[in-house]
PDB file of C-alpha atoms in Angstrom:
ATOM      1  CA  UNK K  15     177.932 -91.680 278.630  1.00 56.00           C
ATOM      2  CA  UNK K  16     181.167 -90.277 278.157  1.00 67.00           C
ATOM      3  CA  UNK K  17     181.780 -88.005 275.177  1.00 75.00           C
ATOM      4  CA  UNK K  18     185.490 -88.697 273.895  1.00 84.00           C
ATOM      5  CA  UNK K  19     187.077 -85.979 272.593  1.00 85.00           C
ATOM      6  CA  UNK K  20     189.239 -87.545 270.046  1.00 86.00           C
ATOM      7  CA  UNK K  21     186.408 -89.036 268.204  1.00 88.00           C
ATOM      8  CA  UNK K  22     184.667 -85.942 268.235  1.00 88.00           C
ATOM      9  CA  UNK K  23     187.701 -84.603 267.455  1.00 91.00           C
ATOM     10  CA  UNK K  24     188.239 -86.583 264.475  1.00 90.00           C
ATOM     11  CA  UNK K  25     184.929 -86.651 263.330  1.00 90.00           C
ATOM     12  CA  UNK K  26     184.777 -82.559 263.168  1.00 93.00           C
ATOM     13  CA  UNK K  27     188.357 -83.119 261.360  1.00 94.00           C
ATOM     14  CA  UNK K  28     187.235 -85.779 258.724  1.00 93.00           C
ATOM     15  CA  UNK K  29     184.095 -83.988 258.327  1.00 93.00           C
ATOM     16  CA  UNK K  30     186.066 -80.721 257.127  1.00 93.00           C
ATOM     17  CA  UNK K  31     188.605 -82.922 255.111  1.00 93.00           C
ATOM     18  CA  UNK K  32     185.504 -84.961 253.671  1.00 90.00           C
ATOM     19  CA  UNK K  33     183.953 -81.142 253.405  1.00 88.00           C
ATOM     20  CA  UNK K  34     187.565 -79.942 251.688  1.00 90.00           C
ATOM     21  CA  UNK K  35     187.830 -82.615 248.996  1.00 89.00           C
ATOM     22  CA  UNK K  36     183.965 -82.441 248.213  1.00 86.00           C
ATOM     23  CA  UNK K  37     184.020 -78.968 247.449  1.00 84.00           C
ATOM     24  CA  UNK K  38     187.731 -79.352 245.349  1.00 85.00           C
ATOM     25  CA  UNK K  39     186.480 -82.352 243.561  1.00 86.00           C
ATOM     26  CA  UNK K  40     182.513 -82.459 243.347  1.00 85.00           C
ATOM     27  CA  UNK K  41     181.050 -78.738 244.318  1.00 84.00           C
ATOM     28  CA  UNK K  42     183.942 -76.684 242.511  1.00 84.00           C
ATOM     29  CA  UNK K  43     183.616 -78.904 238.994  1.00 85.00           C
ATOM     30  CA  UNK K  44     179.669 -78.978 238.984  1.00 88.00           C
ATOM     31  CA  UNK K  45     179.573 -74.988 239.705  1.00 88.00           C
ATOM     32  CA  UNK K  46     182.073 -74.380 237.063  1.00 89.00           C
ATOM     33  CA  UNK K  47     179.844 -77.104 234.727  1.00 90.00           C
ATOM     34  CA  UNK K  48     176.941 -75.023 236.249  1.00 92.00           C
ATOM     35  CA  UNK K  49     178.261 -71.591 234.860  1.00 94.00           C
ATOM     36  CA  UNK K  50     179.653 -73.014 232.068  1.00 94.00           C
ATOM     37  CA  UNK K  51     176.379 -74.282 231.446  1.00 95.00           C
ATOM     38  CA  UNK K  52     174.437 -70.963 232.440  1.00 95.00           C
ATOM     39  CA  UNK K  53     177.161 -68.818 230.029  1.00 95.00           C
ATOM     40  CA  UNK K  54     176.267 -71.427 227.158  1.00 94.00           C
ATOM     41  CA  UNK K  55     172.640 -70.445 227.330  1.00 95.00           C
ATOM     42  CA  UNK K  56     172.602 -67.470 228.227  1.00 94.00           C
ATOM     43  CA  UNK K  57     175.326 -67.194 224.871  1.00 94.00           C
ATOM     44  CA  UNK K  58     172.327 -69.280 222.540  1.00 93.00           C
ATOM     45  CA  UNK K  59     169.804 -66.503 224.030  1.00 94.00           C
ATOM     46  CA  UNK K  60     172.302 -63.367 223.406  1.00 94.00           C
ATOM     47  CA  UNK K  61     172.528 -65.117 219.846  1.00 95.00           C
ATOM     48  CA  UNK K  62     168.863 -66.167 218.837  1.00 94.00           C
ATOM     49  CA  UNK K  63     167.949 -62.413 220.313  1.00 95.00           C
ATOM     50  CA  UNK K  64     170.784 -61.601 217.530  1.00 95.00           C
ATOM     51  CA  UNK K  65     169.461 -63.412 214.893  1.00 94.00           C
ATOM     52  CA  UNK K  66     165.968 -62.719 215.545  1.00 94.00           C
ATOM     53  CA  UNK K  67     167.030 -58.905 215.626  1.00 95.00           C
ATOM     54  CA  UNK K  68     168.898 -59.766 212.586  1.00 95.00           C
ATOM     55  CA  UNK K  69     165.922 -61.330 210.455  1.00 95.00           C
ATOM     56  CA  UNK K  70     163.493 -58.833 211.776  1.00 95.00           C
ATOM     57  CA  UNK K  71     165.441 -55.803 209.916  1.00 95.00           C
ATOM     58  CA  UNK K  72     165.937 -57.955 207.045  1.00 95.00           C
ATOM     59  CA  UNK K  73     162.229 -58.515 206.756  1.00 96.00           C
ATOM     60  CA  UNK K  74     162.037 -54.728 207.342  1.00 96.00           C
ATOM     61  CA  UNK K  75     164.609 -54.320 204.752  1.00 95.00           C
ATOM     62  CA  UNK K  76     162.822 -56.944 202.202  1.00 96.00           C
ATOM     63  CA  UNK K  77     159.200 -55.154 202.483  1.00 95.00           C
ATOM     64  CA  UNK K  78     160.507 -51.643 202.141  1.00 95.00           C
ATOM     65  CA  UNK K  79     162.643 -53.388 198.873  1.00 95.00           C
ATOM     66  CA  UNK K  80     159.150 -55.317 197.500  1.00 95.00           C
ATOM     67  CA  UNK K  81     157.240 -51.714 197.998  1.00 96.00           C
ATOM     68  CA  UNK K  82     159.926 -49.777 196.280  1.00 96.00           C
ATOM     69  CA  UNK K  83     160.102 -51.944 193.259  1.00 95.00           C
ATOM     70  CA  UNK K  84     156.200 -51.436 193.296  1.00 95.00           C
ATOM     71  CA  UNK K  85     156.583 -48.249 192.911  1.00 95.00           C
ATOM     72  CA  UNK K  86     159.218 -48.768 190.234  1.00 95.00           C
ATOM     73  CA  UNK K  87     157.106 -51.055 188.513  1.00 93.00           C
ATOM     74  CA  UNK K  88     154.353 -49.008 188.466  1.00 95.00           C
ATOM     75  CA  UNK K  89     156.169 -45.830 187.360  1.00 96.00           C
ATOM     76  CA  UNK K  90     157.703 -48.187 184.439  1.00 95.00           C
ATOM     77  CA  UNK K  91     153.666 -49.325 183.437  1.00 95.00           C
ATOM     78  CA  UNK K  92     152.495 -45.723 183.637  1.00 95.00           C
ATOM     79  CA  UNK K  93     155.686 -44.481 181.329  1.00 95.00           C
ATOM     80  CA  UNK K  94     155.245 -46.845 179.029  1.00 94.00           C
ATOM     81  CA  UNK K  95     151.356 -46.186 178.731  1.00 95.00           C
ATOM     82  CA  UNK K  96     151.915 -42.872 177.915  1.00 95.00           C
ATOM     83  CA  UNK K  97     154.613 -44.133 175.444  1.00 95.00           C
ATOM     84  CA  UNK K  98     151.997 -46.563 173.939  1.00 94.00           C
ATOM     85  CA  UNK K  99     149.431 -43.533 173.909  1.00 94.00           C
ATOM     86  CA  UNK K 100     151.768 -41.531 172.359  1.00 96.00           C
ATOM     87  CA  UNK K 101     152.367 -44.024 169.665  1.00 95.00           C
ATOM     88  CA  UNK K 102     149.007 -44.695 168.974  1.00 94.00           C
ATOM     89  CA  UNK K 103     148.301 -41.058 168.783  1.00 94.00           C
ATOM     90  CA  UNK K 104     151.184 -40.753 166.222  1.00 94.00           C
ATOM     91  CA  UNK K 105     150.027 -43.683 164.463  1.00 95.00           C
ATOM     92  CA  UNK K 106     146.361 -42.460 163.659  1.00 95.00           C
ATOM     93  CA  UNK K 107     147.899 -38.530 162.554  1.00 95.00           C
ATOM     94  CA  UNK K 108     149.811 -40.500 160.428  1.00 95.00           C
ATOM     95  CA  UNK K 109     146.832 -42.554 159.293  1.00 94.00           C
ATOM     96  CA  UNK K 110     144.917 -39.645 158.857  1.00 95.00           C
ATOM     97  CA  UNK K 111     147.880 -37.872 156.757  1.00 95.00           C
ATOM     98  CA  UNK K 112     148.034 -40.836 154.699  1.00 94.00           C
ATOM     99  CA  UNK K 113     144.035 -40.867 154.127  1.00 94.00           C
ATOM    100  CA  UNK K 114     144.234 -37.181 153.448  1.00 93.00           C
ATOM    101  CA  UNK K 115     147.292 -37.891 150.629  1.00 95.00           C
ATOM    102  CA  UNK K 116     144.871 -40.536 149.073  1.00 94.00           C
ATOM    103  CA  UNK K 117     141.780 -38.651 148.810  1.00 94.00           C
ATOM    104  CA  UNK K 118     144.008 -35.881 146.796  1.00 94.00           C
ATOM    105  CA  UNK K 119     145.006 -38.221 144.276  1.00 94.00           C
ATOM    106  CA  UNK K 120     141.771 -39.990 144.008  1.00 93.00           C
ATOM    107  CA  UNK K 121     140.682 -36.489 143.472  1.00 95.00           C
ATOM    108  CA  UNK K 122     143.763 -35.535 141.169  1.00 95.00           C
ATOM    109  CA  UNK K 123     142.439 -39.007 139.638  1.00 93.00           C
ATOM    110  CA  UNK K 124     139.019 -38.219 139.177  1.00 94.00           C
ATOM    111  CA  UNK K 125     139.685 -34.230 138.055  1.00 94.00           C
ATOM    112  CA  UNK K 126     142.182 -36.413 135.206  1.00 94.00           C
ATOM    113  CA  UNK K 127     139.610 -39.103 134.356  1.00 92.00           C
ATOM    114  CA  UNK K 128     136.788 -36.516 134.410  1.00 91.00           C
ATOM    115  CA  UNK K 129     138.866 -34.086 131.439  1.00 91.00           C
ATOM    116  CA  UNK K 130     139.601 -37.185 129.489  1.00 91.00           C
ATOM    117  CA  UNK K 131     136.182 -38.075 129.326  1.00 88.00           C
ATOM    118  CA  UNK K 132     134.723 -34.391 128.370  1.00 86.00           C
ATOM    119  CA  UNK K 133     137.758 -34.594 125.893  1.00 87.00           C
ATOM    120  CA  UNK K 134     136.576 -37.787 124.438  1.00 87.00           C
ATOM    121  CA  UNK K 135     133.273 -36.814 124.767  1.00 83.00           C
ATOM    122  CA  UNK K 136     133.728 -33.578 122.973  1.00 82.00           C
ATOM    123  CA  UNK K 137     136.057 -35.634 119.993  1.00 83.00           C
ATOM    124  CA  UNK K 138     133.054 -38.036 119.931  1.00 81.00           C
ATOM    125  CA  UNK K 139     130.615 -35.521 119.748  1.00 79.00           C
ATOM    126  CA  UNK K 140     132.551 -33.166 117.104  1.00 77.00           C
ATOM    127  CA  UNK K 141     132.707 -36.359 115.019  1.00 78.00           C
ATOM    128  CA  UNK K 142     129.036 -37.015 115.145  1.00 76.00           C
ATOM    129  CA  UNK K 143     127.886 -33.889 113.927  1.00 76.00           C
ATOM    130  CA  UNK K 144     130.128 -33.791 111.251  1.00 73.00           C
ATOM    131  CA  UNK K 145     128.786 -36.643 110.450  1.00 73.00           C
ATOM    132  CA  UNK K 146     125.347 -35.576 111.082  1.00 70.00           C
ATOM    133  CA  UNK K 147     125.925 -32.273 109.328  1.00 71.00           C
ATOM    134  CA  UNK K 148     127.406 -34.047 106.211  1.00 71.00           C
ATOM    135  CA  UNK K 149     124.139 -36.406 106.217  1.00 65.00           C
ATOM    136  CA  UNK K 150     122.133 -32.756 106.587  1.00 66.00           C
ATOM    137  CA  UNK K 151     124.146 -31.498 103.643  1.00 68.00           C
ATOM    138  CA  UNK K 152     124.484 -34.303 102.009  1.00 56.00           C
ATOM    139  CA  UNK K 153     127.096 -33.124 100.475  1.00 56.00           C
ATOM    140  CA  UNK K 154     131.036 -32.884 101.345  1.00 61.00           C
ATOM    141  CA  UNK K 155     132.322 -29.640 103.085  1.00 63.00           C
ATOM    142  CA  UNK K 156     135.363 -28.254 102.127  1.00 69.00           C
ATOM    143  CA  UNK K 157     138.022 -28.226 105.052  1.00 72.00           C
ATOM    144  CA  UNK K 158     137.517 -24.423 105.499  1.00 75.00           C
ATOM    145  CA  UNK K 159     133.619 -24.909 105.918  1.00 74.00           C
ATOM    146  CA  UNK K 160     134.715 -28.014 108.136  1.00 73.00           C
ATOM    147  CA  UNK K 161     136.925 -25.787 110.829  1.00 77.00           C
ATOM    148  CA  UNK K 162     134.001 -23.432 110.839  1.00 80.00           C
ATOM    149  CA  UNK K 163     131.499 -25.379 111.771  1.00 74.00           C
ATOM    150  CA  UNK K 164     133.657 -27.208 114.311  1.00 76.00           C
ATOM    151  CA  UNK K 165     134.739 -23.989 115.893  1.00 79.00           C
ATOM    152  CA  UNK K 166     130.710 -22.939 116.559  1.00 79.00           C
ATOM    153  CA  UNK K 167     129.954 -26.256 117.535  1.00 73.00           C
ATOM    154  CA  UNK K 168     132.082 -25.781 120.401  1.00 75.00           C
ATOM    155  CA  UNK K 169     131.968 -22.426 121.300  1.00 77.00           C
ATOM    156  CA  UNK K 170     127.779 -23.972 122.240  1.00 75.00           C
ATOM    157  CA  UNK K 171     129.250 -26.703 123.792  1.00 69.00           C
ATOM    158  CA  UNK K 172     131.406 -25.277 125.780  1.00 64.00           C
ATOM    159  CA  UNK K 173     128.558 -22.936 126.895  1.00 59.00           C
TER     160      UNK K 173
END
């Protein structure tokens, strides 16, 4: 078996142009599709790392916003408790000034009421002694006599 050295040769030739036009046509495109491929995804990670960096210090950001208007909102229901106290605690002084102001005129009233009545009671009772006296007497009094006898009757009255 002879080995010919043209076909060997030529094989070792058309294997490096078969080799040569591979690697141009079919190695060179799928390796570039390969790191085109590999940059693509490594791109989507480099992003969703982003955005997952992203939304984590917005969530950060949200919670310490939720917990400060919390604390907002509570300061707000404490002031206005103290405001509502406040009110209410003005509200009853007042009440109780206005309760005090009545009670002085029902007093003023009943201090009135209670000198018209000793008044009247006195007139009524003046009346009905003159009337008793002059049934006593049975006779008229002359207006002199009259004033006197009015004048003692209340000076014992009054006593």
């Amino acid at each position: 078996m002879d080995i010919n050295l043209s076909i060997v040769l030529a094989g070792t030739i058309n294997f490096f142009i078969f080799f040569f036009i591979l690697r141009k046509f079919v190695f060179k495109p799928t390796m570039e599709m390969i790191e085109s491929r590999k940059q693509e995804v490594e791109s989507s990670f480099a992003k969703a790392k982003f955005e997952e960096n992203r939304v984590e210090s917005l969530k950060i950001e949200q919670e310490e916003k939720v917990k400060r208007y919390k604390e907002e909102g509570q300061k707000l229901i404490e002031t206005y408790k103290v405001k509502a106290e406040r009110v209410y605690d003005e509200m009853i002084e007042e009440a109780k000034k206005e309760a005090d102001i009545v009670r002085a005129r029902a007093k003023q009233d009943i201090e009135r009421e209670k000198r018209k009545a000793e008044s009247e009671i006195k007139s009524q009772v003046i009346d009905l002694s003159l009337v008793l006296a002059e049934k006593a007497l049975e006779k008229k009094i002359d207006e002199d006599e009259h004033k006197r006898l009015i004048d003692e009757f209340i000076s014992k009255v009054g006593n």
